[in-house]
Amino acid sequence: MHRGSISERLLGAHRSLIRAMKRIDLLRLIRVSARARGIVVTEREGGNHTKFTVGSVNFVVGRHRELKSWETRQILQALAREFGEGWWKSE
C-alpha cells in the first residue's frame, strides 16, 4: 500500500526543502515524470558518471548510491525547463 505521491515519499513532507536522496530514487522520479509527459530519456555511460538527456536538458549523475542535496537540487532545477517549475512537488 502506497501512501502519498512519489515526490512525498522520496523528498519528504517538506517538498520545498530538497534533501539528499538515493540515486535510484531520483532516476525513478525522472523516468516516471518524463514518461507521463511523453518526453524521451536517453542514458550514456561515461567513465565515472552516467550522462542523461531529457528532452533538451543534459546532465550527469555520479555513480554514488546517495546524491548530496546540492546535486539533487541542481538536477531538479535543470529539469524545470522541460517539466515545468516545481515539477517534483506535484509528482
mmCIF file as gemmi writes it, N, C-alpha and C atoms, coordinates in Angstrom:
data_model
loop_
_atom_site.group_PDB
_atom_site.id
_atom_site.type_symbol
_atom_site.label_atom_id
_atom_site.label_alt_id
_atom_site.label_comp_id
_atom_site.label_asym_id
_atom_site.label_entity_id
_atom_site.label_seq_id
_atom_site.pdbx_PDB_ins_code
_atom_site.Cartn_x
_atom_site.Cartn_y
_atom_site.Cartn_z
_atom_site.occupancy
_atom_site.B_iso_or_equiv
_atom_site.pdbx_formal_charge
_atom_site.auth_seq_id
_atom_site.auth_asym_id
_atom_site.pdbx_PDB_model_num
ATOM 1 N N . MET Axp A 1 ? 0.839 -1.167 0 1 0 ? 1 A 1
ATOM 2 C CA . MET Axp A 1 ? 0 0 0 1 0 ? 1 A 1
ATOM 3 C C . MET Axp A 1 ? 0.892 1.242 0 1 0 ? 1 A 1
ATOM 4 N N . HIS Axp A 2 ? 0.656 2.135 -0.964 1 0 ? 2 A 1
ATOM 5 C CA . HIS Axp A 2 ? 1.442 3.356 -1.086 1 0 ? 2 A 1
ATOM 6 C C . HIS Axp A 2 ? 0.743 4.488 -0.362 1 0 ? 2 A 1
ATOM 7 N N . ARG Axp A 3 ? 1.545 5.274 0.316 1 0 ? 3 A 1
ATOM 8 C CA . ARG Axp A 3 ? 0.997 6.444 0.988 1 0 ? 3 A 1
ATOM 9 C C . ARG Axp A 3 ? 1.632 7.683 0.383 1 0 ? 3 A 1
ATOM 10 N N . GLY Axp A 4 ? 0.83 8.58 -0.133 1 0 ? 4 A 1
ATOM 11 C CA . GLY Axp A 4 ? 1.332 9.824 -0.7 1 0 ? 4 A 1
ATOM 12 C C . GLY Axp A 4 ? 1.865 9.638 -2.105 1 0 ? 4 A 1
ATOM 13 N N . SER Axp A 5 ? 2.228 10.758 -2.694 1 0 ? 5 A 1
ATOM 14 C CA . SER Axp A 5 ? 2.756 10.732 -4.056 1 0 ? 5 A 1
ATOM 15 C C . SER Axp A 5 ? 4.212 10.297 -4.048 1 0 ? 5 A 1
ATOM 16 N N . ILE Axp A 6 ? 4.75 10.071 -5.231 1 0 ? 6 A 1
ATOM 17 C CA . ILE Axp A 6 ? 6.151 9.675 -5.35 1 0 ? 6 A 1
ATOM 18 C C . ILE Axp A 6 ? 7.046 10.742 -4.729 1 0 ? 6 A 1
ATOM 19 N N . SER Axp A 7 ? 6.789 12.008 -5.036 1 0 ? 7 A 1
ATOM 20 C CA . SER Axp A 7 ? 7.656 13.063 -4.516 1 0 ? 7 A 1
ATOM 21 C C . SER Axp A 7 ? 7.574 13.168 -2.997 1 0 ? 7 A 1
ATOM 22 N N . GLU Axp A 8 ? 6.4 12.94 -2.411 1 0 ? 8 A 1
ATOM 23 C CA . GLU Axp A 8 ? 6.29 12.979 -0.955 1 0 ? 8 A 1
ATOM 24 C C . GLU Axp A 8 ? 7.102 11.859 -0.317 1 0 ? 8 A 1
ATOM 25 N N . ARG Axp A 9 ? 7.054 10.676 -0.93 1 0 ? 9 A 1
ATOM 26 C CA . ARG Axp A 9 ? 7.812 9.556 -0.373 1 0 ? 9 A 1
ATOM 27 C C . ARG Axp A 9 ? 9.314 9.751 -0.551 1 0 ? 9 A 1
ATOM 28 N N . LEU Axp A 10 ? 9.74 10.334 -1.671 1 0 ? 10 A 1
ATOM 29 C CA . LEU Axp A 10 ? 11.166 10.466 -1.944 1 0 ? 10 A 1
ATOM 30 C C . LEU Axp A 10 ? 11.768 11.731 -1.357 1 0 ? 10 A 1
ATOM 31 N N . LEU Axp A 11 ? 11.042 12.828 -1.407 1 0 ? 11 A 1
ATOM 32 C CA . LEU Axp A 11 ? 11.592 14.102 -0.968 1 0 ? 11 A 1
ATOM 33 C C . LEU Axp A 11 ? 11.138 14.485 0.436 1 0 ? 11 A 1
ATOM 34 N N . GLY Axp A 12 ? 10.18 13.786 0.989 1 0 ? 12 A 1
ATOM 35 C CA . GLY Axp A 12 ? 9.713 14.068 2.337 1 0 ? 12 A 1
ATOM 36 C C . GLY Axp A 12 ? 8.529 15.01 2.344 1 0 ? 12 A 1
ATOM 37 N N . ALA Axp A 13 ? 8.003 15.219 3.52 1 0 ? 13 A 1
ATOM 38 C CA . ALA Axp A 13 ? 6.811 16.055 3.667 1 0 ? 13 A 1
ATOM 39 C C . ALA Axp A 13 ? 7.096 17.51 3.3 1 0 ? 13 A 1
ATOM 40 N N . HIS Axp A 14 ? 8.318 17.978 3.563 1 0 ? 14 A 1
ATOM 41 C CA . HIS Axp A 14 ? 8.686 19.357 3.238 1 0 ? 14 A 1
ATOM 42 C C . HIS Axp A 14 ? 9.245 19.364 1.821 1 0 ? 14 A 1
ATOM 43 N N . ARG Axp A 15 ? 8.354 19.345 0.861 1 0 ? 15 A 1
ATOM 44 C CA . ARG Axp A 15 ? 8.765 19.212 -0.532 1 0 ? 15 A 1
ATOM 45 C C . ARG Axp A 15 ? 9.565 20.399 -1.037 1 0 ? 15 A 1
ATOM 46 N N . SER Axp A 16 ? 9.41 21.568 -0.425 1 0 ? 16 A 1
ATOM 47 C CA . SER Axp A 16 ? 10.172 22.726 -0.877 1 0 ? 16 A 1
ATOM 48 C C . SER Axp A 16 ? 11.635 22.61 -0.439 1 0 ? 16 A 1
ATOM 49 N N . LEU Axp A 17 ? 11.904 21.832 0.591 1 0 ? 17 A 1
ATOM 50 C CA . LEU Axp A 17 ? 13.263 21.614 1.066 1 0 ? 17 A 1
ATOM 51 C C . LEU Axp A 17 ? 13.805 20.36 0.39 1 0 ? 17 A 1
ATOM 52 N N . ILE Axp A 18 ? 14.714 20.547 -0.539 1 0 ? 18 A 1
ATOM 53 C CA . ILE Axp A 18 ? 15.28 19.414 -1.27 1 0 ? 18 A 1
ATOM 54 C C . ILE Axp A 18 ? 16.435 18.872 -0.462 1 0 ? 18 A 1
ATOM 55 N N . ARG Axp A 19 ? 16.387 17.578 -0.18 1 0 ? 19 A 1
ATOM 56 C CA . ARG Axp A 19 ? 17.444 16.976 0.612 1 0 ? 19 A 1
ATOM 57 C C . ARG Axp A 19 ? 18.151 15.896 -0.191 1 0 ? 19 A 1
ATOM 58 N N . ALA Axp A 20 ? 19.205 15.366 0.371 1 0 ? 20 A 1
ATOM 59 C CA . ALA Axp A 20 ? 19.947 14.295 -0.284 1 0 ? 20 A 1
ATOM 60 C C . ALA Axp A 20 ? 19.004 13.118 -0.526 1 0 ? 20 A 1
ATOM 61 N N . MET Axp A 21 ? 19.237 12.427 -1.63 1 0 ? 21 A 1
ATOM 62 C CA . MET Axp A 21 ? 18.392 11.276 -1.908 1 0 ? 21 A 1
ATOM 63 C C . MET Axp A 21 ? 19.195 10.214 -2.636 1 0 ? 21 A 1
ATOM 64 N N . LYS Axp A 22 ? 18.671 9.023 -2.649 1 0 ? 22 A 1
ATOM 65 C CA . LYS Axp A 22 ? 19.348 7.926 -3.315 1 0 ? 22 A 1
ATOM 66 C C . LYS Axp A 22 ? 19.266 8.116 -4.827 1 0 ? 22 A 1
ATOM 67 N N . ARG Axp A 23 ? 20.332 7.736 -5.489 1 0 ? 23 A 1
ATOM 68 C CA . ARG Axp A 23 ? 20.443 7.879 -6.936 1 0 ? 23 A 1
ATOM 69 C C . ARG Axp A 23 ? 19.292 7.178 -7.649 1 0 ? 23 A 1
ATOM 70 N N . ILE Axp A 24 ? 19.014 5.955 -7.241 1 0 ? 24 A 1
ATOM 71 C CA . ILE Axp A 24 ? 17.979 5.17 -7.911 1 0 ? 24 A 1
ATOM 72 C C . ILE Axp A 24 ? 16.6 5.819 -7.763 1 0 ? 24 A 1
ATOM 73 N N . ASP Axp A 25 ? 16.338 6.445 -6.609 1 0 ? 25 A 1
ATOM 74 C CA . ASP Axp A 25 ? 15.046 7.112 -6.402 1 0 ? 25 A 1
ATOM 75 C C . ASP Axp A 25 ? 14.915 8.363 -7.269 1 0 ? 25 A 1
ATOM 76 N N . LEU Axp A 26 ? 16.004 9.127 -7.396 1 0 ? 26 A 1
ATOM 77 C CA . LEU Axp A 26 ? 15.971 10.306 -8.262 1 0 ? 26 A 1
ATOM 78 C C . LEU Axp A 26 ? 15.734 9.893 -9.712 1 0 ? 26 A 1
ATOM 79 N N . LEU Axp A 27 ? 16.43 8.87 -10.17 1 0 ? 27 A 1
ATOM 80 C CA . LEU Axp A 27 ? 16.266 8.429 -11.559 1 0 ? 27 A 1
ATOM 81 C C . LEU Axp A 27 ? 14.863 7.88 -11.807 1 0 ? 27 A 1
ATOM 82 N N . ARG Axp A 28 ? 14.303 7.209 -10.823 1 0 ? 28 A 1
ATOM 83 C CA . ARG Axp A 28 ? 12.924 6.701 -10.953 1 0 ? 28 A 1
ATOM 84 C C . ARG Axp A 28 ? 11.947 7.873 -11.083 1 0 ? 28 A 1
ATOM 85 N N . LEU Axp A 29 ? 12.123 8.893 -10.257 1 0 ? 29 A 1
ATOM 86 C CA . LEU Axp A 29 ? 11.264 10.08 -10.312 1 0 ? 29 A 1
ATOM 87 C C . LEU Axp A 29 ? 11.353 10.754 -11.679 1 0 ? 29 A 1
ATOM 88 N N . ILE Axp A 30 ? 12.561 10.864 -12.222 1 0 ? 30 A 1
ATOM 89 C CA . ILE Axp A 30 ? 12.763 11.496 -13.531 1 0 ? 30 A 1
ATOM 90 C C . ILE Axp A 30 ? 12.111 10.667 -14.634 1 0 ? 30 A 1
ATOM 91 N N . ARG Axp A 31 ? 12.324 9.359 -14.613 1 0 ? 31 A 1
ATOM 92 C CA . ARG Axp A 31 ? 11.756 8.497 -15.658 1 0 ? 31 A 1
ATOM 93 C C . ARG Axp A 31 ? 10.233 8.49 -15.633 1 0 ? 31 A 1
ATOM 94 N N . VAL Axp A 32 ? 9.648 8.422 -14.443 1 0 ? 32 A 1
ATOM 95 C CA . VAL Axp A 32 ? 8.182 8.427 -14.32 1 0 ? 32 A 1
ATOM 96 C C . VAL Axp A 32 ? 7.619 9.756 -14.828 1 0 ? 32 A 1
ATOM 97 N N . SER Axp A 33 ? 8.254 10.866 -14.451 1 0 ? 33 A 1
ATOM 98 C CA . SER Axp A 33 ? 7.782 12.187 -14.872 1 0 ? 33 A 1
ATOM 99 C C . SER Axp A 33 ? 7.908 12.368 -16.382 1 0 ? 33 A 1
ATOM 100 N N . ALA Axp A 34 ? 9.022 11.905 -16.944 1 0 ? 34 A 1
ATOM 101 C CA . ALA Axp A 34 ? 9.222 12.022 -18.392 1 0 ? 34 A 1
ATOM 102 C C . ALA Axp A 34 ? 8.205 11.173 -19.144 1 0 ? 34 A 1
ATOM 103 N N . ARG Axp A 35 ? 7.98 9.958 -18.682 1 0 ? 35 A 1
ATOM 104 C CA . ARG Axp A 35 ? 7.019 9.065 -19.343 1 0 ? 35 A 1
ATOM 105 C C . ARG Axp A 35 ? 5.614 9.668 -19.323 1 0 ? 35 A 1
ATOM 106 N N . ALA Axp A 36 ? 5.241 10.277 -18.204 1 0 ? 36 A 1
ATOM 107 C CA . ALA Axp A 36 ? 3.912 10.89 -18.083 1 0 ? 36 A 1
ATOM 108 C C . ALA Axp A 36 ? 3.739 12.06 -19.046 1 0 ? 36 A 1
ATOM 109 N N . ARG Axp A 37 ? 4.839 12.722 -19.404 1 0 ? 37 A 1
ATOM 110 C CA . ARG Axp A 37 ? 4.791 13.876 -20.297 1 0 ? 37 A 1
ATOM 111 C C . ARG Axp A 37 ? 5.171 13.527 -21.737 1 0 ? 37 A 1
ATOM 112 N N . GLY Axp A 38 ? 5.495 12.274 -21.982 1 0 ? 38 A 1
ATOM 113 C CA . GLY Axp A 38 ? 5.866 11.848 -23.327 1 0 ? 38 A 1
ATOM 114 C C . GLY Axp A 38 ? 7.232 12.352 -23.769 1 0 ? 38 A 1
ATOM 115 N N . ILE Axp A 39 ? 8.139 12.566 -22.817 1 0 ? 39 A 1
ATOM 116 C CA . ILE Axp A 39 ? 9.482 13.061 -23.112 1 0 ? 39 A 1
ATOM 117 C C . ILE Axp A 39 ? 10.452 11.886 -23.094 1 0 ? 39 A 1
ATOM 118 N N . VAL Axp A 40 ? 11.359 11.863 -24.068 1 0 ? 40 A 1
ATOM 119 C CA . VAL Axp A 40 ? 12.322 10.774 -24.192 1 0 ? 40 A 1
ATOM 120 C C . VAL Axp A 40 ? 13.51 11.006 -23.26 1 0 ? 40 A 1
ATOM 121 N N . VAL Axp A 41 ? 13.924 9.952 -22.551 1 0 ? 41 A 1
ATOM 122 C CA . VAL Axp A 41 ? 15.101 9.985 -21.678 1 0 ? 41 A 1
ATOM 123 C C . VAL Axp A 41 ? 16.149 9.059 -22.284 1 0 ? 41 A 1
ATOM 124 N N . THR Axp A 42 ? 17.356 9.58 -22.526 1 0 ? 42 A 1
ATOM 125 C CA . THR Axp A 42 ? 18.44 8.731 -23.015 1 0 ? 42 A 1
ATOM 126 C C . THR Axp A 42 ? 19.568 8.739 -21.993 1 0 ? 42 A 1
ATOM 127 N N . GLU Axp A 43 ? 20.255 7.589 -21.888 1 0 ? 43 A 1
ATOM 128 C CA . GLU Axp A 43 ? 21.357 7.424 -20.955 1 0 ? 43 A 1
ATOM 129 C C . GLU Axp A 43 ? 22.587 6.956 -21.71 1 0 ? 43 A 1
ATOM 130 N N . ARG Axp A 44 ? 23.747 7.507 -21.321 1 0 ? 44 A 1
ATOM 131 C CA . ARG Axp A 44 ? 25.027 7.058 -21.866 1 0 ? 44 A 1
ATOM 132 C C . ARG Axp A 44 ? 25.976 6.91 -20.703 1 0 ? 44 A 1
ATOM 133 N N . GLU Axp A 45 ? 26.71 5.822 -20.697 1 0 ? 45 A 1
ATOM 134 C CA . GLU Axp A 45 ? 27.654 5.581 -19.619 1 0 ? 45 A 1
ATOM 135 C C . GLU Axp A 45 ? 28.982 6.259 -19.914 1 0 ? 45 A 1
ATOM 136 N N . GLY Axp A 46 ? 29.451 7.057 -18.981 1 0 ? 46 A 1
ATOM 137 C CA . GLY Axp A 46 ? 30.76 7.674 -19.069 1 0 ? 46 A 1
ATOM 138 C C . GLY Axp A 46 ? 31.715 6.922 -18.154 1 0 ? 46 A 1
ATOM 139 N N . GLY Axp A 47 ? 32.867 7.511 -17.872 1 0 ? 47 A 1
ATOM 140 C CA . GLY Axp A 47 ? 33.849 6.857 -17.023 1 0 ? 47 A 1
ATOM 141 C C . GLY Axp A 47 ? 33.355 6.644 -15.602 1 0 ? 47 A 1
ATOM 142 N N . ASN Axp A 48 ? 32.984 7.722 -14.926 1 0 ? 48 A 1
ATOM 143 C CA . ASN Axp A 48 ? 32.524 7.641 -13.541 1 0 ? 48 A 1
ATOM 144 C C . ASN Axp A 48 ? 31.12 8.191 -13.353 1 0 ? 48 A 1
ATOM 145 N N . HIS Axp A 49 ? 30.479 8.585 -14.445 1 0 ? 49 A 1
ATOM 146 C CA . HIS Axp A 49 ? 29.158 9.187 -14.388 1 0 ? 49 A 1
ATOM 147 C C . HIS Axp A 49 ? 28.272 8.586 -15.464 1 0 ? 49 A 1
ATOM 148 N N . THR Axp A 50 ? 26.972 8.743 -15.283 1 0 ? 50 A 1
ATOM 149 C CA . THR Axp A 50 ? 26.009 8.407 -16.319 1 0 ? 50 A 1
ATOM 150 C C . THR Axp A 50 ? 25.504 9.731 -16.878 1 0 ? 50 A 1
ATOM 151 N N . LYS Axp A 51 ? 25.52 9.863 -18.192 1 0 ? 51 A 1
ATOM 152 C CA . LYS Axp A 51 ? 25.097 11.091 -18.859 1 0 ? 51 A 1
ATOM 153 C C . LYS Axp A 51 ? 23.657 10.916 -19.328 1 0 ? 51 A 1
ATOM 154 N N . PHE Axp A 52 ? 22.803 11.853 -18.958 1 0 ? 52 A 1
ATOM 155 C CA . PHE Axp A 52 ? 21.384 11.798 -19.294 1 0 ? 52 A 1
ATOM 156 C C . PHE Axp A 52 ? 21.01 12.953 -20.195 1 0 ? 52 A 1
ATOM 157 N N . THR Axp A 53 ? 20.069 12.685 -21.081 1 0 ? 53 A 1
ATOM 158 C CA . THR Axp A 53 ? 19.423 13.719 -21.871 1 0 ? 53 A 1
ATOM 159 C C . THR Axp A 53 ? 17.923 13.512 -21.703 1 0 ? 53 A 1
ATOM 160 N N . VAL Axp A 54 ? 17.265 14.541 -21.189 1 0 ? 54 A 1
ATOM 161 C CA . VAL Axp A 54 ? 15.815 14.516 -21.005 1 0 ? 54 A 1
ATOM 162 C C . VAL Axp A 54 ? 15.272 15.672 -21.827 1 0 ? 54 A 1
ATOM 163 N N . GLY Axp A 55 ? 14.69 15.341 -22.977 1 0 ? 55 A 1
ATOM 164 C CA . GLY Axp A 55 ? 14.262 16.39 -23.897 1 0 ? 55 A 1
ATOM 165 C C . GLY Axp A 55 ? 15.48 17.154 -24.377 1 0 ? 55 A 1
ATOM 166 N N . SER Axp A 56 ? 15.579 18.437 -24.023 1 0 ? 56 A 1
ATOM 167 C CA . SER Axp A 56 ? 16.727 19.254 -24.425 1 0 ? 56 A 1
ATOM 168 C C . SER Axp A 56 ? 17.705 19.498 -23.274 1 0 ? 56 A 1
ATOM 169 N N . VAL Axp A 57 ? 17.465 18.894 -22.125 1 0 ? 57 A 1
ATOM 170 C CA . VAL Axp A 57 ? 18.302 19.108 -20.944 1 0 ? 57 A 1
ATOM 171 C C . VAL Axp A 57 ? 19.308 17.961 -20.808 1 0 ? 57 A 1
ATOM 172 N N . ASN Axp A 58 ? 20.593 18.323 -20.678 1 0 ? 58 A 1
ATOM 173 C CA . ASN Axp A 58 ? 21.657 17.348 -20.458 1 0 ? 58 A 1
ATOM 174 C C . ASN Axp A 58 ? 22.197 17.516 -19.051 1 0 ? 58 A 1
ATOM 175 N N . PHE Axp A 59 ? 22.467 16.403 -18.374 1 0 ? 59 A 1
ATOM 176 C CA . PHE Axp A 59 ? 23.087 16.459 -17.054 1 0 ? 59 A 1
ATOM 177 C C . PHE Axp A 59 ? 23.774 15.129 -16.785 1 0 ? 59 A 1
ATOM 178 N N . VAL Axp A 60 ? 24.674 15.136 -15.811 1 0 ? 60 A 1
ATOM 179 C CA . VAL Axp A 60 ? 25.381 13.912 -15.424 1 0 ? 60 A 1
ATOM 180 C C . VAL Axp A 60 ? 25.041 13.577 -13.982 1 0 ? 60 A 1
ATOM 181 N N . VAL Axp A 61 ? 25.043 12.274 -13.699 1 0 ? 61 A 1
ATOM 182 C CA . VAL Axp A 61 ? 24.8 11.795 -12.344 1 0 ? 61 A 1
ATOM 183 C C . VAL Axp A 61 ? 25.932 10.843 -11.995 1 0 ? 61 A 1
ATOM 184 N N . GLY Axp A 62 ? 26.61 11.125 -10.896 1 0 ? 62 A 1
ATOM 185 C CA . GLY Axp A 62 ? 27.688 10.256 -10.445 1 0 ? 62 A 1
ATOM 186 C C . GLY Axp A 62 ? 27.152 8.891 -10.033 1 0 ? 62 A 1
ATOM 187 N N . ARG Axp A 63 ? 28.035 7.956 -9.921 1 0 ? 63 A 1
ATOM 188 C CA . ARG Axp A 63 ? 27.61 6.604 -9.571 1 0 ? 63 A 1
ATOM 189 C C . ARG Axp A 63 ? 27.663 6.339 -8.067 1 0 ? 63 A 1
ATOM 190 N N . HIS Axp A 64 ? 27.323 7.328 -7.293 1 0 ? 64 A 1
ATOM 191 C CA . HIS Axp A 64 ? 27.26 7.17 -5.844 1 0 ? 64 A 1
ATOM 192 C C . HIS Axp A 64 ? 25.87 6.693 -5.482 1 0 ? 64 A 1
ATOM 193 N N . ARG Axp A 65 ? 25.739 5.933 -4.43 1 0 ? 65 A 1
ATOM 194 C CA . ARG Axp A 65 ? 24.408 5.485 -4.009 1 0 ? 65 A 1
ATOM 195 C C . ARG Axp A 65 ? 23.541 6.651 -3.562 1 0 ? 65 A 1
ATOM 196 N N . GLU Axp A 66 ? 24.142 7.574 -2.827 1 0 ? 66 A 1
ATOM 197 C CA . GLU Axp A 66 ? 23.4 8.723 -2.303 1 0 ? 66 A 1
ATOM 198 C C . GLU Axp A 66 ? 23.953 10 -2.915 1 0 ? 66 A 1
ATOM 199 N N . LEU Axp A 67 ? 23.054 10.826 -3.449 1 0 ? 67 A 1
ATOM 200 C CA . LEU Axp A 67 ? 23.451 12.116 -4.014 1 0 ? 67 A 1
ATOM 201 C C . LEU Axp A 67 ? 23.309 13.181 -2.937 1 0 ? 67 A 1
ATOM 202 N N . LYS Axp A 68 ? 24.208 14.11 -2.923 1 0 ? 68 A 1
ATOM 203 C CA . LYS Axp A 68 ? 24.147 15.209 -1.959 1 0 ? 68 A 1
ATOM 204 C C . LYS Axp A 68 ? 22.975 16.129 -2.322 1 0 ? 68 A 1
ATOM 205 N N . SER Axp A 69 ? 22.52 16.897 -1.336 1 0 ? 69 A 1
ATOM 206 C CA . SER Axp A 69 ? 21.352 17.75 -1.554 1 0 ? 69 A 1
ATOM 207 C C . SER Axp A 69 ? 21.594 18.754 -2.665 1 0 ? 69 A 1
ATOM 208 N N . TRP Axp A 70 ? 22.792 19.321 -2.78 1 0 ? 70 A 1
ATOM 209 C CA . TRP Axp A 70 ? 23.053 20.303 -3.824 1 0 ? 70 A 1
ATOM 210 C C . TRP Axp A 70 ? 23.04 19.655 -5.203 1 0 ? 70 A 1
ATOM 211 N N . GLU Axp A 71 ? 23.479 18.39 -5.313 1 0 ? 71 A 1
ATOM 212 C CA . GLU Axp A 71 ? 23.426 17.692 -6.608 1 0 ? 71 A 1
ATOM 213 C C . GLU Axp A 71 ? 21.977 17.455 -7.019 1 0 ? 71 A 1
ATOM 214 N N . THR Axp A 72 ? 21.195 16.994 -6.066 1 0 ? 72 A 1
ATOM 215 C CA . THR Axp A 72 ? 19.772 16.749 -6.317 1 0 ? 72 A 1
ATOM 216 C C . THR Axp A 72 ? 19.079 18.043 -6.743 1 0 ? 72 A 1
ATOM 217 N N . ARG Axp A 73 ? 19.345 19.128 -6.02 1 0 ? 73 A 1
ATOM 218 C CA . ARG Axp A 73 ? 18.723 20.43 -6.315 1 0 ? 73 A 1
ATOM 219 C C . ARG Axp A 73 ? 19.083 20.898 -7.723 1 0 ? 73 A 1
ATOM 220 N N . GLN Axp A 74 ? 20.359 20.787 -8.103 1 0 ? 74 A 1
ATOM 221 C CA . GLN Axp A 74 ? 20.785 21.226 -9.437 1 0 ? 74 A 1
ATOM 222 C C . GLN Axp A 74 ? 20.07 20.443 -10.53 1 0 ? 74 A 1
ATOM 223 N N . ILE Axp A 75 ? 19.949 19.138 -10.368 1 0 ? 75 A 1
ATOM 224 C CA . ILE Axp A 75 ? 19.307 18.306 -11.383 1 0 ? 75 A 1
ATOM 225 C C . ILE Axp A 75 ? 17.822 18.629 -11.478 1 0 ? 75 A 1
ATOM 226 N N . LEU Axp A 76 ? 17.141 18.723 -10.34 1 0 ? 76 A 1
ATOM 227 C CA . LEU Axp A 76 ? 15.709 19.009 -10.347 1 0 ? 76 A 1
ATOM 228 C C . LEU Axp A 76 ? 15.428 20.38 -10.955 1 0 ? 76 A 1
ATOM 229 N N . GLN Axp A 77 ? 16.25 21.366 -10.641 1 0 ? 77 A 1
ATOM 230 C CA . GLN Axp A 77 ? 16.04 22.707 -11.187 1 0 ? 77 A 1
ATOM 231 C C . GLN Axp A 77 ? 16.359 22.761 -12.677 1 0 ? 77 A 1
ATOM 232 N N . ALA Axp A 78 ? 17.36 22.007 -13.12 1 0 ? 78 A 1
ATOM 233 C CA . ALA Axp A 78 ? 17.677 21.968 -14.551 1 0 ? 78 A 1
ATOM 234 C C . ALA Axp A 78 ? 16.509 21.356 -15.332 1 0 ? 78 A 1
ATOM 235 N N . LEU Axp A 79 ? 15.878 20.354 -14.754 1 0 ? 79 A 1
ATOM 236 C CA . LEU Axp A 79 ? 14.765 19.701 -15.439 1 0 ? 79 A 1
ATOM 237 C C . LEU Axp A 79 ? 13.491 20.535 -15.442 1 0 ? 79 A 1
ATOM 238 N N . ALA Axp A 80 ? 13.472 21.614 -14.688 1 0 ? 80 A 1
ATOM 239 C CA . ALA Axp A 80 ? 12.305 22.5 -14.692 1 0 ? 80 A 1
ATOM 240 C C . ALA Axp A 80 ? 12.072 23.104 -16.074 1 0 ? 80 A 1
ATOM 241 N N . ARG Axp A 81 ? 13.122 23.211 -16.893 1 0 ? 81 A 1
ATOM 242 C CA . ARG Axp A 81 ? 12.942 23.711 -18.271 1 0 ? 81 A 1
ATOM 243 C C . ARG Axp A 81 ? 12.067 22.782 -19.086 1 0 ? 81 A 1
ATOM 244 N N . GLU Axp A 82 ? 12.149 21.489 -18.85 1 0 ? 82 A 1
ATOM 245 C CA . GLU Axp A 82 ? 11.35 20.512 -19.596 1 0 ? 82 A 1
ATOM 246 C C . GLU Axp A 82 ? 10.02 20.205 -18.915 1 0 ? 82 A 1
ATOM 247 N N . PHE Axp A 83 ? 10.053 20.055 -17.59 1 0 ? 83 A 1
ATOM 248 C CA . PHE Axp A 83 ? 8.877 19.582 -16.861 1 0 ? 83 A 1
ATOM 249 C C . PHE Axp A 83 ? 8.024 20.691 -16.264 1 0 ? 83 A 1
ATOM 250 N N . GLY Axp A 84 ? 8.551 21.898 -16.179 1 0 ? 84 A 1
ATOM 251 C CA . GLY Axp A 84 ? 7.829 22.998 -15.56 1 0 ? 84 A 1
ATOM 252 C C . GLY Axp A 84 ? 8.341 23.272 -14.152 1 0 ? 84 A 1
ATOM 253 N N . GLU Axp A 85 ? 8.17 24.49 -13.701 1 0 ? 85 A 1
ATOM 254 C CA . GLU Axp A 85 ? 8.662 24.913 -12.387 1 0 ? 85 A 1
ATOM 255 C C . GLU Axp A 85 ? 8.013 24.109 -11.264 1 0 ? 85 A 1
ATOM 256 N N . GLY Axp A 86 ? 8.834 23.617 -10.344 1 0 ? 86 A 1
ATOM 257 C CA . GLY Axp A 86 ? 8.327 22.865 -9.194 1 0 ? 86 A 1
ATOM 258 C C . GLY Axp A 86 ? 7.719 21.525 -9.552 1 0 ? 86 A 1
ATOM 259 N N . TRP Axp A 87 ? 8.118 20.942 -10.665 1 0 ? 87 A 1
ATOM 260 C CA . TRP Axp A 87 ? 7.516 19.686 -11.153 1 0 ? 87 A 1
ATOM 261 C C . TRP Axp A 87 ? 7.629 18.548 -10.151 1 0 ? 87 A 1
ATOM 262 N N . TRP Axp A 88 ? 8.684 18.499 -9.364 1 0 ? 88 A 1
ATOM 263 C CA . TRP Axp A 88 ? 8.886 17.397 -8.45 1 0 ? 88 A 1
ATOM 264 C C . TRP Axp A 88 ? 7.929 17.453 -7.253 1 0 ? 88 A 1
ATOM 265 N N . LYS Axp A 89 ? 7.3 18.599 -7.026 1 0 ? 89 A 1
ATOM 266 C CA . LYS Axp A 89 ? 6.356 18.731 -5.926 1 0 ? 89 A 1
ATOM 267 C C . LYS Axp A 89 ? 5.008 18.109 -6.265 1 0 ? 89 A 1
ATOM 268 N N . SER Axp A 90 ? 4.711 18.005 -7.546 1 0 ? 90 A 1
ATOM 269 C CA . SER Axp A 90 ? 3.381 17.533 -7.949 1 0 ? 90 A 1
ATOM 270 C C . SER Axp A 90 ? 3.351 16.075 -8.365 1 0 ? 90 A 1
ATOM 271 N N . GLU Axp A 91 ? 4.493 15.429 -8.457 1 0 ? 91 A 1
ATOM 272 C CA . GLU Axp A 91 ? 4.527 14.024 -8.905 1 0 ? 91 A 1
ATOM 273 C C . GLU Axp A 91 ? 4.116 13.091 -7.807 1 0 ? 91 A 1
